[in-house]
C-alpha positions as YAML, in Angstrom:
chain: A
units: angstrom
residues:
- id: 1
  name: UNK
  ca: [6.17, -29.39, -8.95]
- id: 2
  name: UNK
  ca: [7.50, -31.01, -5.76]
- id: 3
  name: UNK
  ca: [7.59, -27.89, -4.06]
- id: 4
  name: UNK
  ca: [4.07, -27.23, -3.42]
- id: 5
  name: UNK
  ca: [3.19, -28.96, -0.43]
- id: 6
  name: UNK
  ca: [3.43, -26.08, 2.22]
- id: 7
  name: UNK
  ca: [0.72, -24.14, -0.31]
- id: 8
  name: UNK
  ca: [-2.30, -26.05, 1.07]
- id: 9
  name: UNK
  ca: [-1.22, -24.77, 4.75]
- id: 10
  name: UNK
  ca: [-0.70, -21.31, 4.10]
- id: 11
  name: UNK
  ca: [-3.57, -21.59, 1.90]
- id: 12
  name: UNK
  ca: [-5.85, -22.53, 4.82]
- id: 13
  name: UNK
  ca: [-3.95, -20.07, 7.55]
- id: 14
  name: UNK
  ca: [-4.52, -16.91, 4.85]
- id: 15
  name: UNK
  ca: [-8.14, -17.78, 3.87]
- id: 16
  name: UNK
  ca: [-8.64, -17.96, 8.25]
- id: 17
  name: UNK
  ca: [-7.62, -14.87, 8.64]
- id: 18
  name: UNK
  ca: [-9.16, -12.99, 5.54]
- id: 19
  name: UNK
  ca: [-12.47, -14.50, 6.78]
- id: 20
  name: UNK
  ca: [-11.93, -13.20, 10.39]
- id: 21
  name: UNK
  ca: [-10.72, -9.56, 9.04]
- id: 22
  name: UNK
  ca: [-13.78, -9.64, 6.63]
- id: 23
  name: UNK
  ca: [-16.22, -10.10, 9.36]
- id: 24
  name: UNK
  ca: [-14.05, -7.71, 11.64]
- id: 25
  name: UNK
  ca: [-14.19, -5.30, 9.20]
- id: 26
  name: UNK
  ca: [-18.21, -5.78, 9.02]
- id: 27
  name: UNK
  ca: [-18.96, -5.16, 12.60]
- id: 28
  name: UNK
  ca: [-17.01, -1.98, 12.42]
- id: 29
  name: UNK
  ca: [-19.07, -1.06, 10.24]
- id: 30
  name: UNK
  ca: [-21.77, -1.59, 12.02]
- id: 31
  name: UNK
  ca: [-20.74, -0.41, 15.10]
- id: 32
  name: UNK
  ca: [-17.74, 1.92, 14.79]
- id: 33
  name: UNK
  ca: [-15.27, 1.72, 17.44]
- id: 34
  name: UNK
  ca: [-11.93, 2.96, 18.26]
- id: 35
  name: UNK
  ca: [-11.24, -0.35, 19.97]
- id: 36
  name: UNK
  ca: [-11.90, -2.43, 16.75]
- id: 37
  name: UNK
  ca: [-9.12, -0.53, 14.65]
- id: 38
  name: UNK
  ca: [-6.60, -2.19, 15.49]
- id: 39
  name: UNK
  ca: [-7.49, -5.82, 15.87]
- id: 40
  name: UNK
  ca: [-8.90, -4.85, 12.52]
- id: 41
  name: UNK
  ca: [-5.13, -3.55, 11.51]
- id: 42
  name: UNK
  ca: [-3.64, -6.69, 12.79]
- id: 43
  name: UNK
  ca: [-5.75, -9.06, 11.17]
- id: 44
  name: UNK
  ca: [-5.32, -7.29, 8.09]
- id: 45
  name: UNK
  ca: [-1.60, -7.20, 7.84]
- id: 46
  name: UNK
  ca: [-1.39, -11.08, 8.94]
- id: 47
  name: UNK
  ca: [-3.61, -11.48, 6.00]
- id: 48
  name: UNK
  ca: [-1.63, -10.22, 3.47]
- id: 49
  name: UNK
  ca: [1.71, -11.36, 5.21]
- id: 50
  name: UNK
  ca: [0.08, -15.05, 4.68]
- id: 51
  name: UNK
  ca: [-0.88, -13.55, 1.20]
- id: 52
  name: UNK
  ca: [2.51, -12.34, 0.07]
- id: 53
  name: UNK
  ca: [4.67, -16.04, 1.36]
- id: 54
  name: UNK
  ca: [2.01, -17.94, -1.22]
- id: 55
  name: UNK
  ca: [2.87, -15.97, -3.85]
- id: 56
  name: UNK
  ca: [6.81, -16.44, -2.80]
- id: 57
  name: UNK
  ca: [6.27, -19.75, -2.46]
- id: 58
  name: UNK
  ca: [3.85, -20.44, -5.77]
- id: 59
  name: UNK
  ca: [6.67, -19.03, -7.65]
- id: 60
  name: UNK
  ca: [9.36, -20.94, -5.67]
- id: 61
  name: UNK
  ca: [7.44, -23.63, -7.12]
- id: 62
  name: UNK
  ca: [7.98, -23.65, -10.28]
- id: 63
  name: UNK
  ca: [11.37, -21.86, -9.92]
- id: 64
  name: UNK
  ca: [10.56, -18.81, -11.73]
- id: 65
  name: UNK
  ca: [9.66, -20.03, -15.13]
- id: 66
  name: UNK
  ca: [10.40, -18.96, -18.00]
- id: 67
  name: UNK
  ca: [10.74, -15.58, -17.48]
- id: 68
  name: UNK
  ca: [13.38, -16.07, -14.03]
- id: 69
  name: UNK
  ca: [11.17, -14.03, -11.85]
- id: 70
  name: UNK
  ca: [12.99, -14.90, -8.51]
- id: 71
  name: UNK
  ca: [9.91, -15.78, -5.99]
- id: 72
  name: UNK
  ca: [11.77, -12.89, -3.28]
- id: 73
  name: UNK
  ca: [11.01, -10.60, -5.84]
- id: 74
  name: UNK
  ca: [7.31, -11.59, -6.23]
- id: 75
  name: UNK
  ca: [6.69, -11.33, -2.69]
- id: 76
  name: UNK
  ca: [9.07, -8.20, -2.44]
- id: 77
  name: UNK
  ca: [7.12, -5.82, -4.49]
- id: 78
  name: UNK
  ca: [4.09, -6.47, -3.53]
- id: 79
  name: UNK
  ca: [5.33, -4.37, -0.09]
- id: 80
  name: UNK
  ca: [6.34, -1.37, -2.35]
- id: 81
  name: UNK
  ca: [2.85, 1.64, -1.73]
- id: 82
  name: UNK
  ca: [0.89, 2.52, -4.68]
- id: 83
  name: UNK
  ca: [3.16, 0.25, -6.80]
- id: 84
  name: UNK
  ca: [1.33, -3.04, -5.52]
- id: 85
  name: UNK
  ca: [-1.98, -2.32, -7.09]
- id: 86
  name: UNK
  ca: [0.59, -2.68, -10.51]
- id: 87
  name: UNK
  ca: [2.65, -5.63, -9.44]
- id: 88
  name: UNK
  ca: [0.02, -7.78, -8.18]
- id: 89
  name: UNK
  ca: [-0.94, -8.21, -11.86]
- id: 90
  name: UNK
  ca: [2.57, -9.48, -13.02]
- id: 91
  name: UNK
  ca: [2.68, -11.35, -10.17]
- id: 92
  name: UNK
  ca: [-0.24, -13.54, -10.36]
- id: 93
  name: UNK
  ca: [-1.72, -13.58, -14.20]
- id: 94
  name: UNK
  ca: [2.25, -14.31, -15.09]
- id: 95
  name: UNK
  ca: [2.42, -17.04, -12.50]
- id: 96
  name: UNK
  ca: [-0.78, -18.56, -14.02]
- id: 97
  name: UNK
  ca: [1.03, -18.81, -17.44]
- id: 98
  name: UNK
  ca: [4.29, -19.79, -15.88]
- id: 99
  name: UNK
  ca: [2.36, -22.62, -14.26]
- id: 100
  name: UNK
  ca: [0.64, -24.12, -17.23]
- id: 101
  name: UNK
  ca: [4.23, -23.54, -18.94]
- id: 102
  name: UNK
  ca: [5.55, -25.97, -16.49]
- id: 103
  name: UNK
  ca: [2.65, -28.25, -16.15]
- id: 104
  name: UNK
  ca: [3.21, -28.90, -20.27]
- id: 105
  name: UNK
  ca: [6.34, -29.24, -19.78]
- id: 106
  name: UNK
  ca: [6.24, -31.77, -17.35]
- id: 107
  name: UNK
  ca: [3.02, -33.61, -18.66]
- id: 108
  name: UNK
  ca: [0.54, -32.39, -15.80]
- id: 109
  name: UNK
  ca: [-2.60, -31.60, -17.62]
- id: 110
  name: UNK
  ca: [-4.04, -31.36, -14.13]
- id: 111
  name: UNK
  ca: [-1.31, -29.02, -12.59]
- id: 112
  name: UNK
  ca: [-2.92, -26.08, -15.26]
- id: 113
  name: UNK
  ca: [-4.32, -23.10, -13.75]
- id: 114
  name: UNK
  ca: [-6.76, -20.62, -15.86]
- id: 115
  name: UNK
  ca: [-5.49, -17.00, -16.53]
- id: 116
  name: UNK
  ca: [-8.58, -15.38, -15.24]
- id: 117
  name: UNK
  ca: [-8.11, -17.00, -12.02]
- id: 118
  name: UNK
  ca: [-4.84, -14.63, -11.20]
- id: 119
  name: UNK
  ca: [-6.68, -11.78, -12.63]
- id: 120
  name: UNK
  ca: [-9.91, -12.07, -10.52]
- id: 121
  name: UNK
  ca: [-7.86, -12.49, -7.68]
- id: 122
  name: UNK
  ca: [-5.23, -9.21, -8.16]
- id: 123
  name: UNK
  ca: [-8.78, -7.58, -9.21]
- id: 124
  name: UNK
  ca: [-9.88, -8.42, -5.57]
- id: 125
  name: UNK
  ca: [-6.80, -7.39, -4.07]
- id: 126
  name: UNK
  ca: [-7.07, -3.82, -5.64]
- id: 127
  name: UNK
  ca: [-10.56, -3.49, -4.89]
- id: 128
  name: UNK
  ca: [-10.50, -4.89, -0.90]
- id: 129
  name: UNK
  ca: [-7.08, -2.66, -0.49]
- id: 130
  name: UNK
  ca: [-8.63, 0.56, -2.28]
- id: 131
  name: UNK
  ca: [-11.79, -0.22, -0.17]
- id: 132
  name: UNK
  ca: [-9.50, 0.41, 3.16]
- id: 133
  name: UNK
  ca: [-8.38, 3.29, 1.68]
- id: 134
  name: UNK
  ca: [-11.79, 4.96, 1.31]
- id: 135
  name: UNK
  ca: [-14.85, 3.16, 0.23]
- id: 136
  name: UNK
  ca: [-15.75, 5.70, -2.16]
- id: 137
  name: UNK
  ca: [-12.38, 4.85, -3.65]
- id: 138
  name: UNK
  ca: [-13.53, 1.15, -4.59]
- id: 139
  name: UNK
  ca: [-16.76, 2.35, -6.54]
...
């Protein structure tokens, strides 16, 4: 998996700016402002931009796997409306698997991911995205 190495950065810059949009998103609540909307819009969207180029590049990683899911089209969908909160699923539990595919492969017993960890984090990614849609909507 020589691929990987640019992972750790984007890594870093998305968990950065999901912290900052978190705690934006906290002291609008707080105190609701028109002002805060759209740093709170912009942080959001550089979030998930960061979000969407790890996936690309987790899948460029292990160049598609077994089941030739090109990493373009990994990232791609995930920009589709309404069709996200589907293809986030694919995206990640199926990378999981494809991973530990390749780690076997390729004698990496350390290079294995868990299933549950790509389905806890597309869970998350509904329920933060559905939460700023409506909070109501996340319940």
């Amino acid at each position: 998996m020589p691929r990987t190495q640019g992972l750790v950065a984007l890594a870093v810059l998305h968990h950065v700016t999901a912290a900052i949009a978190l705690l934006a998103m906290m002291g609008n609540a707080s105190h609701p402002s028109a002002d805060n909307g759209v740093l709170i819009g912009a942080l959001q969207v550089s979030t998930f931009a960061f979000f969407s180029v790890i996936v690309r590049r987790a899948w460029a990683s292990i160049d598609g796997g077994s089941t030739n899911m090109s990493p373009a089209k990994a990232q791609g969908f995930l920009f589709i409306p309404f069709f996200n909160f589907y293809w986030i699923f694919p995206a990640l539990v199926s990378l999981a698997t494809q991973t530990n595919a390749k780690a076997e492969s390729e004698k990496v017993p350390e290079g294995k991911l868990t299933r549950a960890f790509g389905l806890v984090i597309a869970i998350l990614f509904c329920v933060t995205s559905l939460t700023d849609l409506s909070p109501s909507l996340a319940w």
